[in-house]
Amino acid sequence: MQSNEEIVKFLGEGAYGFVNLVKYTKRDGSSFHAAVKNSYAEDFENLQKELQILCQLRGYPRIVECFGDYLEEGFSSYGNKVYKLLLEYASEGSLRSFMDNYSDRKLPEPMIRDFTRMILEGLVCIHGHGYVHCDLKPDNLLVIPSRDSSSYELKISDFGNSLEVGEIPHYWRFDLPFVGTPIYMPPESLIDGVVEKTLDLWSLGCLVLEMYTGEIPWLGLDIDDLASRLLYDEAPEIPECVPCDAREFIEKCFSRKPEERGSASELLSHRFLRREEDEKMEKVIAVVEERRNSFLLKLKLRIRGASKKLADVSEKKPLKLKIVPSKAPYFKKVLTKILRLKTMDSYLVCS
C-alpha cells in the first residue's frame, strides 16, 4: 500500500516493543503519519490479538484507530525481524505526558469530567464487544486535539493485555497475580483469577483520582505492601480536596464488591458527569416546577376559601327575594287612557 516510509522520531517503548512516528508516502504522492508499534517475533501473538480487537472496535470515536487489516513485517535498526501495527498518531502523547504540562500534574476539573466521560464511552464499546481492557492507566490513554483545536479528545489504546470477559489468563498466579499494572488493579485480581468488566472500573477510579491529585495511586508502596493492602480490601485514599460528587464517583469505582461498581453505561449517568448545560436545564425545570406548585397551592387555597364562604351563606336564613314587576302593565294602562281621550275628542267633534 505504501511506496515509501520515513521514521520521523522515536515515540516510546513498552513491554511488547517500541513505537516510532512514521511518515508514509503513497504512490499518488499523498502522505500520512502513523504511530507504528513494533514487536519482535516472541510477542507476535500479543500484537496480532491487539490488531484483531482493534479491527472489531474500528470506527468508535473513543478507541484509537488502526490502519490496515494485517501486520506489516520489517526489520529493526539492529537487523532483527519485527512486526508492525500502524496506529493513529496522538500529537499530544499519552495522558501521563499530557498531565506533566500542568502544575503539580493536576488537570482542570472540567477537563477531568470530560476525560472521564470519554473513557467510559470507550469502555462501553469495549465491554459491549465482550472484552476487558485489563490495563487502563495514563500511559494507555492518548490525547488528541479536537478538530477546532479548542479542546482535547481522549482515546483508549494498547490492547495487548486485553482479555475476553470470564477468561482466566494462564499467567494469573499467586507470584504474578496482576493482569495489568499492579497499582491500577482491584482486590479481586489477587483472589478470583477471572476477568470481569468491573476490573476496568476500579482502574478508572484510580485514573480519576490521579487526575485530581496529580499523584499515582499507592504512591510509595512496593509490590508486597500493595498486595497486602488489596488482600484486606483497601483502596487508595481520597483526599478532602476532591469535590463531593467526584468523591462519590471514585468511591463507587472502589466498591469492594465488584457487582456494586455497576457498569460503564450506568456510571455515565452519575451526577459527577452531568454536563453544565444539563445542570442549568435541571435548575430551570426545578424553578418552573416550583412556580407551578406555588400557583396550584394558591389556586387550591382560593377554591377552599370560596367553598367556605358558600358554606357560611347556606347556614344563614334564606334570603327574601323582592320581585320587581316589569313595566309592561304600567305602559298598557297609560295607552288605554290615551285611546279613551282620543275617543272622547272624536265624539265631541261629531256632536
mmCIF file of C-alpha atoms in Angstrom:
data_model
loop_
_atom_site.group_PDB
_atom_site.id
_atom_site.type_symbol
_atom_site.label_atom_id
_atom_site.label_comp_id
_atom_site.label_asym_id
_atom_site.label_seq_id
_atom_site.Cartn_x
_atom_site.Cartn_y
_atom_site.Cartn_z
ATOM 1 C CA MET A 1 0.000 0.000 0.000
ATOM 2 C CA GLN A 2 2.835 2.422 0.882
ATOM 3 C CA SER A 3 5.610 3.239 -1.541
ATOM 4 C CA ASN A 4 7.891 4.949 0.938
ATOM 5 C CA GLU A 5 8.279 5.297 4.707
ATOM 6 C CA GLU A 6 10.327 7.710 6.767
ATOM 7 C CA ILE A 7 10.891 7.436 10.504
ATOM 8 C CA VAL A 8 10.213 10.876 11.920
ATOM 9 C CA LYS A 9 11.017 10.227 15.567
ATOM 10 C CA PHE A 10 11.039 7.658 18.352
ATOM 11 C CA LEU A 11 7.889 7.855 20.496
ATOM 12 C CA GLY A 12 8.458 5.334 23.253
ATOM 13 C CA GLU A 13 8.975 1.786 24.397
ATOM 14 C CA GLY A 14 6.708 -0.696 26.160
ATOM 15 C CA ALA A 15 6.525 -4.284 27.323
ATOM 16 C CA TYR A 16 5.865 -5.605 23.836
ATOM 17 C CA GLY A 17 8.188 -3.462 21.732
ATOM 18 C CA PHE A 18 8.784 0.119 20.680
ATOM 19 C CA VAL A 19 6.843 2.839 18.854
ATOM 20 C CA ASN A 20 8.011 5.187 16.100
ATOM 21 C CA LEU A 21 6.303 8.070 14.368
ATOM 22 C CA VAL A 22 6.495 7.239 10.672
ATOM 23 C CA LYS A 23 5.556 9.285 7.622
ATOM 24 C CA TYR A 24 4.141 7.165 4.806
ATOM 25 C CA THR A 25 4.073 8.473 1.244
ATOM 26 C CA LYS A 26 1.745 6.722 -1.190
ATOM 27 C CA ARG A 27 2.384 6.233 -4.884
ATOM 28 C CA ASP A 28 -0.058 9.020 -5.740
ATOM 29 C CA GLY A 29 2.057 11.487 -3.748
ATOM 30 C CA SER A 30 -0.271 11.790 -0.740
ATOM 31 C CA SER A 31 1.104 11.081 2.723
ATOM 32 C CA PHE A 32 0.020 10.452 6.283
ATOM 33 C CA HIS A 33 1.610 9.924 9.690
ATOM 34 C CA ALA A 34 1.165 6.833 11.826
ATOM 35 C CA ALA A 35 2.389 5.689 15.199
ATOM 36 C CA VAL A 36 3.953 2.336 14.341
ATOM 37 C CA LYS A 37 4.119 -0.240 17.100
ATOM 38 C CA ASN A 38 6.969 -2.693 16.524
ATOM 39 C CA SER A 39 7.133 -6.102 18.226
ATOM 40 C CA TYR A 40 9.616 -8.925 17.919
ATOM 41 C CA ALA A 41 8.738 -12.492 16.959
ATOM 42 C CA GLU A 42 8.204 -13.629 20.573
ATOM 43 C CA ASP A 43 5.450 -11.053 21.002
ATOM 44 C CA PHE A 44 3.768 -11.667 17.654
ATOM 45 C CA GLU A 45 0.671 -13.300 19.202
ATOM 46 C CA ASN A 46 0.000 -10.343 21.507
ATOM 47 C CA LEU A 47 0.322 -7.861 18.656
ATOM 48 C CA GLN A 48 -1.867 -9.995 16.415
ATOM 49 C CA LYS A 49 -4.529 -10.205 19.147
ATOM 50 C CA GLU A 50 -4.418 -6.429 19.577
ATOM 51 C CA LEU A 51 -4.927 -5.969 15.839
ATOM 52 C CA GLN A 52 -7.930 -8.306 15.850
ATOM 53 C CA ILE A 53 -9.554 -6.416 18.756
ATOM 54 C CA LEU A 54 -8.890 -3.016 17.170
ATOM 55 C CA CYS A 55 -10.410 -4.187 13.893
ATOM 56 C CA GLN A 56 -13.593 -5.126 15.773
ATOM 57 C CA LEU A 57 -13.654 -1.738 17.519
ATOM 58 C CA ARG A 58 -12.805 0.245 14.387
ATOM 59 C CA GLY A 59 -14.906 3.367 13.891
ATOM 60 C CA TYR A 60 -15.660 4.013 17.550
ATOM 61 C CA PRO A 61 -14.532 7.557 18.451
ATOM 62 C CA ARG A 62 -13.050 6.692 21.870
ATOM 63 C CA ILE A 63 -10.834 3.892 20.567
ATOM 64 C CA VAL A 64 -7.514 4.532 18.830
ATOM 65 C CA GLU A 65 -7.778 3.784 15.125
ATOM 66 C CA CYS A 66 -5.647 1.140 13.444
ATOM 67 C CA PHE A 67 -4.699 1.234 9.745
ATOM 68 C CA GLY A 68 -4.917 -1.922 7.691
ATOM 69 C CA ASP A 69 -6.207 -5.394 8.447
ATOM 70 C CA TYR A 70 -2.896 -7.170 8.883
ATOM 71 C CA LEU A 71 0.508 -6.708 10.481
ATOM 72 C CA GLU A 72 3.349 -5.494 8.325
ATOM 73 C CA GLU A 73 6.808 -7.031 8.508
ATOM 74 C CA GLY A 74 10.126 -5.228 8.677
ATOM 75 C CA PHE A 75 13.478 -5.075 10.422
ATOM 76 C CA SER A 76 14.751 -3.112 13.367
ATOM 77 C CA SER A 77 17.870 -0.937 13.240
ATOM 78 C CA TYR A 78 19.766 -3.964 14.544
ATOM 79 C CA GLY A 79 18.554 -6.187 11.733
ATOM 80 C CA ASN A 80 16.007 -8.139 13.811
ATOM 81 C CA LYS A 81 12.687 -9.070 12.267
ATOM 82 C CA VAL A 82 9.765 -7.057 13.645
ATOM 83 C CA TYR A 83 6.010 -6.976 13.115
ATOM 84 C CA LYS A 84 4.361 -3.600 12.749
ATOM 85 C CA LEU A 85 0.941 -2.335 13.793
ATOM 86 C CA LEU A 86 0.007 1.033 12.275
ATOM 87 C CA LEU A 87 -1.978 3.240 14.657
ATOM 88 C CA GLU A 88 -3.492 6.712 14.754
ATOM 89 C CA TYR A 89 -0.958 9.310 15.874
ATOM 90 C CA ALA A 90 -1.759 11.316 19.008
ATOM 91 C CA SER A 91 0.173 14.573 18.760
ATOM 92 C CA GLU A 92 -0.285 15.363 22.472
ATOM 93 C CA GLY A 93 1.054 11.969 23.520
ATOM 94 C CA SER A 94 -0.248 9.891 26.406
ATOM 95 C CA LEU A 95 -2.341 11.197 29.272
ATOM 96 C CA ARG A 96 0.685 10.758 31.533
ATOM 97 C CA SER A 97 2.876 13.096 29.462
ATOM 98 C CA PHE A 98 -0.073 15.462 28.955
ATOM 99 C CA MET A 99 -0.535 15.803 32.726
ATOM 100 C CA ASP A 100 3.121 16.770 33.087
ATOM 101 C CA ASN A 101 2.267 20.062 31.350
ATOM 102 C CA TYR A 102 0.086 21.147 34.287
ATOM 103 C CA SER A 103 1.066 22.460 37.690
ATOM 104 C CA ASP A 104 1.505 19.543 40.101
ATOM 105 C CA ARG A 105 0.122 17.362 37.262
ATOM 106 C CA LYS A 106 -3.427 18.304 38.342
ATOM 107 C CA LEU A 107 -5.871 18.749 35.481
ATOM 108 C CA PRO A 108 -8.666 21.387 35.454
ATOM 109 C CA GLU A 109 -11.883 19.959 36.850
ATOM 110 C CA PRO A 110 -14.000 20.418 33.672
ATOM 111 C CA MET A 111 -11.331 18.538 31.729
ATOM 112 C CA ILE A 112 -11.315 15.719 34.302
ATOM 113 C CA ARG A 113 -15.054 15.307 33.902
ATOM 114 C CA ASP A 114 -14.796 15.336 30.094
ATOM 115 C CA PHE A 115 -11.921 12.831 30.059
ATOM 116 C CA THR A 116 -13.736 10.546 32.488
ATOM 117 C CA ARG A 117 -16.826 10.611 30.283
ATOM 118 C CA MET A 118 -14.723 9.761 27.231
ATOM 119 C CA ILE A 119 -13.022 6.824 28.973
ATOM 120 C CA LEU A 120 -16.407 5.449 29.995
ATOM 121 C CA GLU A 121 -17.719 5.806 26.450
ATOM 122 C CA GLY A 122 -14.729 3.781 25.292
ATOM 123 C CA LEU A 123 -15.346 1.147 27.971
ATOM 124 C CA VAL A 124 -18.993 0.829 26.923
ATOM 125 C CA CYS A 125 -17.711 -0.067 23.461
ATOM 126 C CA ILE A 126 -15.019 -2.475 24.710
ATOM 127 C CA HIS A 127 -17.282 -4.240 27.199
ATOM 128 C CA GLY A 128 -20.089 -4.354 24.661
ATOM 129 C CA HIS A 129 -17.848 -6.445 22.402
ATOM 130 C CA GLY A 130 -17.122 -8.869 25.235
ATOM 131 C CA TYR A 131 -13.641 -7.647 26.174
ATOM 132 C CA VAL A 132 -11.973 -6.253 29.286
ATOM 133 C CA HIS A 133 -9.080 -3.862 28.680
ATOM 134 C CA CYS A 134 -7.204 -5.040 31.798
ATOM 135 C CA ASP A 135 -4.582 -2.273 31.719
ATOM 136 C CA LEU A 136 -6.222 1.140 31.957
ATOM 137 C CA LYS A 137 -3.626 3.699 33.003
ATOM 138 C CA PRO A 138 -2.422 7.137 31.834
ATOM 139 C CA ASP A 139 0.212 5.582 29.547
ATOM 140 C CA ASN A 140 -2.504 3.773 27.559
ATOM 141 C CA LEU A 141 -4.773 6.778 27.064
ATOM 142 C CA LEU A 142 -3.939 9.032 24.124
ATOM 143 C CA VAL A 143 -4.688 12.772 23.959
ATOM 144 C CA ILE A 144 -5.650 14.198 20.568
ATOM 145 C CA PRO A 145 -6.601 17.825 19.808
ATOM 146 C CA SER A 146 -10.206 18.216 18.690
ATOM 147 C CA ARG A 147 -10.927 19.435 15.170
ATOM 148 C CA ASP A 148 -11.447 23.016 16.301
ATOM 149 C CA SER A 149 -8.283 22.796 18.460
ATOM 150 C CA SER A 150 -10.143 24.362 21.389
ATOM 151 C CA SER A 151 -10.307 21.157 23.414
ATOM 152 C CA TYR A 152 -8.976 17.615 23.541
ATOM 153 C CA GLU A 153 -10.225 14.110 22.937
ATOM 154 C CA LEU A 154 -9.133 11.037 24.835
ATOM 155 C CA LYS A 155 -8.801 7.610 23.212
ATOM 156 C CA ILE A 156 -8.086 4.199 24.706
ATOM 157 C CA SER A 157 -5.101 2.349 23.263
ATOM 158 C CA ASP A 158 -2.807 -0.643 23.912
ATOM 159 C CA PHE A 159 -4.968 -3.768 23.935
ATOM 160 C CA GLY A 160 -2.027 -6.143 24.377
ATOM 161 C CA ASN A 161 -3.280 -7.305 27.788
ATOM 162 C CA SER A 162 -6.971 -7.326 26.898
ATOM 163 C CA LEU A 163 -8.947 -10.499 27.570
ATOM 164 C CA GLU A 164 -12.429 -11.776 26.965
ATOM 165 C CA VAL A 165 -14.972 -11.461 29.770
ATOM 166 C CA GLY A 166 -14.745 -14.507 32.040
ATOM 167 C CA GLU A 167 -11.359 -15.571 30.733
ATOM 168 C CA ILE A 168 -8.712 -16.900 33.142
ATOM 169 C CA PRO A 169 -5.238 -15.836 31.973
ATOM 170 C CA HIS A 170 -2.589 -18.536 32.137
ATOM 171 C CA TYR A 171 -0.175 -16.145 33.867
ATOM 172 C CA TRP A 172 -2.593 -15.177 36.655
ATOM 173 C CA ARG A 173 -0.954 -16.999 39.536
ATOM 174 C CA PHE A 174 -0.014 -16.021 43.070
ATOM 175 C CA ASP A 175 3.542 -14.913 42.329
ATOM 176 C CA LEU A 176 2.272 -12.725 39.476
ATOM 177 C CA PRO A 177 -1.364 -12.010 40.316
ATOM 178 C CA PHE A 178 -1.949 -8.908 38.271
ATOM 179 C CA VAL A 179 -3.177 -8.850 34.694
ATOM 180 C CA GLY A 180 -2.083 -5.271 34.066
ATOM 181 C CA THR A 181 -0.173 -2.653 36.038
ATOM 182 C CA PRO A 182 -0.428 -3.534 39.778
ATOM 183 C CA ILE A 183 -1.173 -0.043 41.149
ATOM 184 C CA TYR A 184 -4.296 0.176 38.954
ATOM 185 C CA MET A 185 -5.572 -3.340 39.703
ATOM 186 C CA PRO A 186 -8.515 -4.195 42.045
ATOM 187 C CA PRO A 187 -8.504 -6.512 45.099
ATOM 188 C CA GLU A 188 -10.201 -9.370 43.241
ATOM 189 C CA SER A 189 -7.194 -9.615 40.931
ATOM 190 C CA LEU A 190 -5.427 -11.294 43.866
ATOM 191 C CA ILE A 191 -8.240 -13.711 44.610
ATOM 192 C CA ASP A 192 -10.619 -14.589 41.796
ATOM 193 C CA GLY A 193 -8.393 -15.127 38.798
ATOM 194 C CA VAL A 194 -11.358 -14.423 36.495
ATOM 195 C CA VAL A 195 -11.521 -11.354 34.287
ATOM 196 C CA GLU A 196 -14.724 -9.304 34.640
ATOM 197 C CA LYS A 197 -15.743 -5.903 33.272
ATOM 198 C CA THR A 198 -15.707 -4.370 36.753
ATOM 199 C CA LEU A 199 -11.915 -4.723 36.790
ATOM 200 C CA ASP A 200 -11.691 -1.766 34.387
ATOM 201 C CA LEU A 201 -13.987 0.336 36.600
ATOM 202 C CA TRP A 202 -11.610 0.068 39.578
ATOM 203 C CA SER A 203 -8.783 1.179 37.271
ATOM 204 C CA LEU A 204 -10.953 4.110 36.157
ATOM 205 C CA GLY A 205 -11.359 5.181 39.786
ATOM 206 C CA CYS A 206 -7.573 5.221 40.120
ATOM 207 C CA LEU A 207 -7.309 7.347 36.964
ATOM 208 C CA VAL A 208 -9.859 9.925 38.113
ATOM 209 C CA LEU A 209 -8.130 10.169 41.481
ATOM 210 C CA GLU A 210 -4.765 10.678 39.771
ATOM 211 C CA MET A 211 -6.139 13.440 37.530
ATOM 212 C CA TYR A 212 -7.334 15.302 40.647
ATOM 213 C CA THR A 213 -4.272 14.793 42.849
ATOM 214 C CA GLY A 214 -1.516 14.577 40.255
ATOM 215 C CA GLU A 215 -0.098 11.546 42.085
ATOM 216 C CA ILE A 216 -0.149 7.886 41.122
ATOM 217 C CA PRO A 217 -2.280 5.638 43.377
ATOM 218 C CA TRP A 218 -0.495 3.801 46.188
ATOM 219 C CA LEU A 219 2.473 6.181 45.960
ATOM 220 C CA GLY A 220 5.484 4.832 47.874
ATOM 221 C CA LEU A 221 4.274 1.226 48.270
ATOM 222 C CA ASP A 222 6.240 -1.738 46.941
ATOM 223 C CA ILE A 223 4.545 -4.720 45.322
ATOM 224 C CA ASP A 224 4.324 -6.750 48.545
ATOM 225 C CA ASP A 225 2.779 -3.914 50.555
ATOM 226 C CA LEU A 226 0.337 -3.256 47.736
ATOM 227 C CA ALA A 227 -0.714 -6.920 47.624
ATOM 228 C CA SER A 228 -1.219 -6.881 51.391
ATOM 229 C CA ARG A 229 -3.424 -3.753 51.219
ATOM 230 C CA LEU A 230 -5.554 -5.222 48.450
ATOM 231 C CA LEU A 231 -5.951 -8.536 50.290
ATOM 232 C CA TYR A 232 -7.559 -6.529 53.094
ATOM 233 C CA ASP A 233 -9.859 -4.825 50.579
ATOM 234 C CA GLU A 234 -8.256 -1.419 50.961
ATOM 235 C CA ALA A 235 -8.493 1.283 48.314
ATOM 236 C CA PRO A 236 -6.333 4.336 47.581
ATOM 237 C CA GLU A 237 -7.074 7.238 49.922
ATOM 238 C CA ILE A 238 -9.231 10.028 48.525
ATOM 239 C CA PRO A 239 -8.106 13.441 49.884
ATOM 240 C CA GLU A 240 -10.551 16.068 51.120
ATOM 241 C CA CYS A 241 -9.718 18.386 48.195
ATOM 242 C CA VAL A 242 -11.655 16.129 45.806
ATOM 243 C CA PRO A 243 -15.189 17.535 45.195
ATOM 244 C CA CYS A 244 -18.103 15.706 46.767
ATOM 245 C CA ASP A 245 -19.642 14.346 43.555
ATOM 246 C CA ALA A 246 -16.222 13.227 42.279
ATOM 247 C CA ARG A 247 -15.562 11.514 45.616
ATOM 248 C CA GLU A 248 -18.846 9.629 45.339
ATOM 249 C CA PHE A 249 -17.948 8.550 41.811
ATOM 250 C CA ILE A 250 -14.486 7.305 42.822
ATOM 251 C CA GLU A 251 -15.905 5.504 45.853
ATOM 252 C CA LYS A 252 -18.386 3.797 43.536
ATOM 253 C CA CYS A 253 -15.493 2.581 41.383
ATOM 254 C CA PHE A 254 -13.678 1.420 44.531
ATOM 255 C CA SER A 255 -16.593 -0.687 45.805
ATOM 256 C CA ARG A 256 -15.176 -3.809 47.450
ATOM 257 C CA LYS A 257 -17.881 -5.955 45.889
ATOM 258 C CA PRO A 258 -17.314 -5.770 42.120
ATOM 259 C CA GLU A 259 -21.026 -6.009 41.328
ATOM 260 C CA GLU A 260 -21.639 -2.809 43.327
ATOM 261 C CA ARG A 261 -19.477 -0.815 40.907
ATOM 262 C CA GLY A 262 -22.227 -1.060 38.319
ATOM 263 C CA SER A 263 -21.365 -0.863 34.637
ATOM 264 C CA ALA A 264 -19.687 1.670 32.380
ATOM 265 C CA SER A 265 -23.041 2.720 30.916
ATOM 266 C CA GLU A 266 -24.531 3.172 34.410
ATOM 267 C CA LEU A 267 -21.588 5.278 35.562
ATOM 268 C CA LEU A 268 -22.114 7.581 32.585
ATOM 269 C CA SER A 269 -25.339 8.768 34.234
ATOM 270 C CA HIS A 270 -23.631 9.535 37.565
ATOM 271 C CA ARG A 271 -24.174 13.127 38.723
ATOM 272 C CA PHE A 272 -20.401 13.689 38.632
ATOM 273 C CA LEU A 273 -20.559 13.543 34.834
ATOM 274 C CA ARG A 274 -23.580 15.725 34.206
ATOM 275 C CA ARG A 275 -22.791 18.443 31.708
ATOM 276 C CA GLU A 276 -23.071 22.097 32.741
ATOM 277 C CA GLU A 277 -25.903 22.719 30.282
ATOM 278 C CA ASP A 278 -27.789 19.725 31.695
ATOM 279 C CA GLU A 279 -27.411 21.113 35.198
ATOM 280 C CA LYS A 280 -28.680 24.531 34.034
ATOM 281 C CA MET A 281 -31.678 22.892 32.373
ATOM 282 C CA GLU A 282 -32.427 20.942 35.546
ATOM 283 C CA LYS A 283 -32.343 24.188 37.541
ATOM 284 C CA VAL A 284 -34.737 25.823 35.075
ATOM 285 C CA ILE A 285 -37.070 22.835 35.283
ATOM 286 C CA ALA A 286 -36.878 22.963 39.087
ATOM 287 C CA VAL A 287 -37.800 26.679 39.105
ATOM 288 C CA VAL A 288 -40.704 26.087 36.711
ATOM 289 C CA GLU A 289 -41.904 23.178 38.820
ATOM 290 C CA GLU A 290 -41.634 25.250 41.993
ATOM 291 C CA ARG A 291 -43.659 28.101 40.467
ATOM 292 C CA ARG A 292 -46.233 25.649 39.144
ATOM 293 C CA ASN A 293 -46.619 24.066 42.570
ATOM 294 C CA SER A 294 -46.904 27.534 44.152
ATOM 295 C CA PHE A 295 -49.625 28.514 41.670
ATOM 296 C CA LEU A 296 -51.532 25.275 42.287
ATOM 297 C CA LEU A 297 -51.282 25.812 46.041
ATOM 298 C CA LYS A 298 -52.658 29.368 45.779
ATOM 299 C CA LEU A 299 -55.439 28.167 43.498
ATOM 300 C CA LYS A 300 -56.298 25.419 45.941
ATOM 301 C CA LEU A 301 -56.451 27.907 48.819
ATOM 302 C CA ARG A 302 -58.728 30.226 46.819
ATOM 303 C CA ILE A 303 -61.083 27.369 45.980
ATOM 304 C CA ARG A 304 -61.086 26.305 49.602
ATOM 305 C CA GLY A 305 -61.868 29.913 50.698
ATOM 306 C CA ALA A 306 -64.708 30.216 48.197
ATOM 307 C CA SER A 307 -66.169 26.914 49.330
ATOM 308 C CA LYS A 308 -66.069 28.104 52.932
ATOM 309 C CA LYS A 309 -67.949 31.302 52.062
ATOM 310 C CA LEU A 310 -70.655 29.321 50.282
ATOM 311 C CA ALA A 311 -70.944 27.053 53.296
ATOM 312 C CA ASP A 312 -71.315 30.077 55.613
ATOM 313 C CA VAL A 313 -74.062 31.548 53.425
ATOM 314 C CA SER A 314 -76.020 28.287 53.366
ATOM 315 C CA GLU A 315 -76.041 28.158 57.163
ATOM 316 C CA LYS A 316 -77.822 31.606 57.443
ATOM 317 C CA LYS A 317 -81.591 32.329 56.995
ATOM 318 C CA PRO A 318 -82.853 32.126 53.417
ATOM 319 C CA LEU A 319 -82.826 35.445 51.654
ATOM 320 C CA LYS A 320 -86.179 37.121 50.815
ATOM 321 C CA LEU A 321 -86.286 37.925 47.198
ATOM 322 C CA LYS A 322 -88.035 41.178 46.152
ATOM 323 C CA ILE A 323 -89.832 40.754 42.875
ATOM 324 C CA VAL A 324 -89.814 43.898 40.810
ATOM 325 C CA PRO A 325 -92.707 43.912 38.313
ATOM 326 C CA SER A 326 -91.922 44.634 34.744
ATOM 327 C CA LYS A 327 -93.024 47.934 33.136
ATOM 328 C CA ALA A 328 -95.442 46.277 30.679
ATOM 329 C CA PRO A 329 -98.701 46.680 32.801
ATOM 330 C CA TYR A 330 -97.965 50.363 33.505
ATOM 331 C CA PHE A 331 -97.432 51.092 29.820
ATOM 332 C CA LYS A 332 -100.680 49.325 28.953
ATOM 333 C CA LYS A 333 -102.618 51.455 31.490
ATOM 334 C CA VAL A 334 -101.265 54.736 30.009
ATOM 335 C CA LEU A 335 -102.029 53.604 26.480
ATOM 336 C CA THR A 336 -105.617 52.802 27.456
ATOM 337 C CA LYS A 337 -106.072 56.329 28.891
ATOM 338 C CA ILE A 338 -104.764 57.951 25.679
ATOM 339 C CA LEU A 339 -107.101 55.892 23.493
ATOM 340 C CA ARG A 340 -110.011 56.767 25.744
ATOM 341 C CA LEU A 341 -109.287 60.521 25.466
ATOM 342 C CA LYS A 342 -108.959 60.252 21.710
ATOM 343 C CA THR A 343 -112.373 58.574 21.510
ATOM 344 C CA MET A 344 -113.965 61.361 23.567
ATOM 345 C CA ASP A 345 -112.484 64.044 21.291
ATOM 346 C CA SER A 346 -113.896 62.343 18.248
ATOM 347 C CA TYR A 347 -117.316 62.171 19.897
ATOM 348 C CA LEU A 348 -117.300 65.882 20.740
ATOM 349 C CA VAL A 349 -116.376 66.877 17.201
ATOM 350 C CA CYS A 350 -119.154 64.805 15.714
ATOM 351 C CA SER A 351 -121.766 66.220 18.061
#
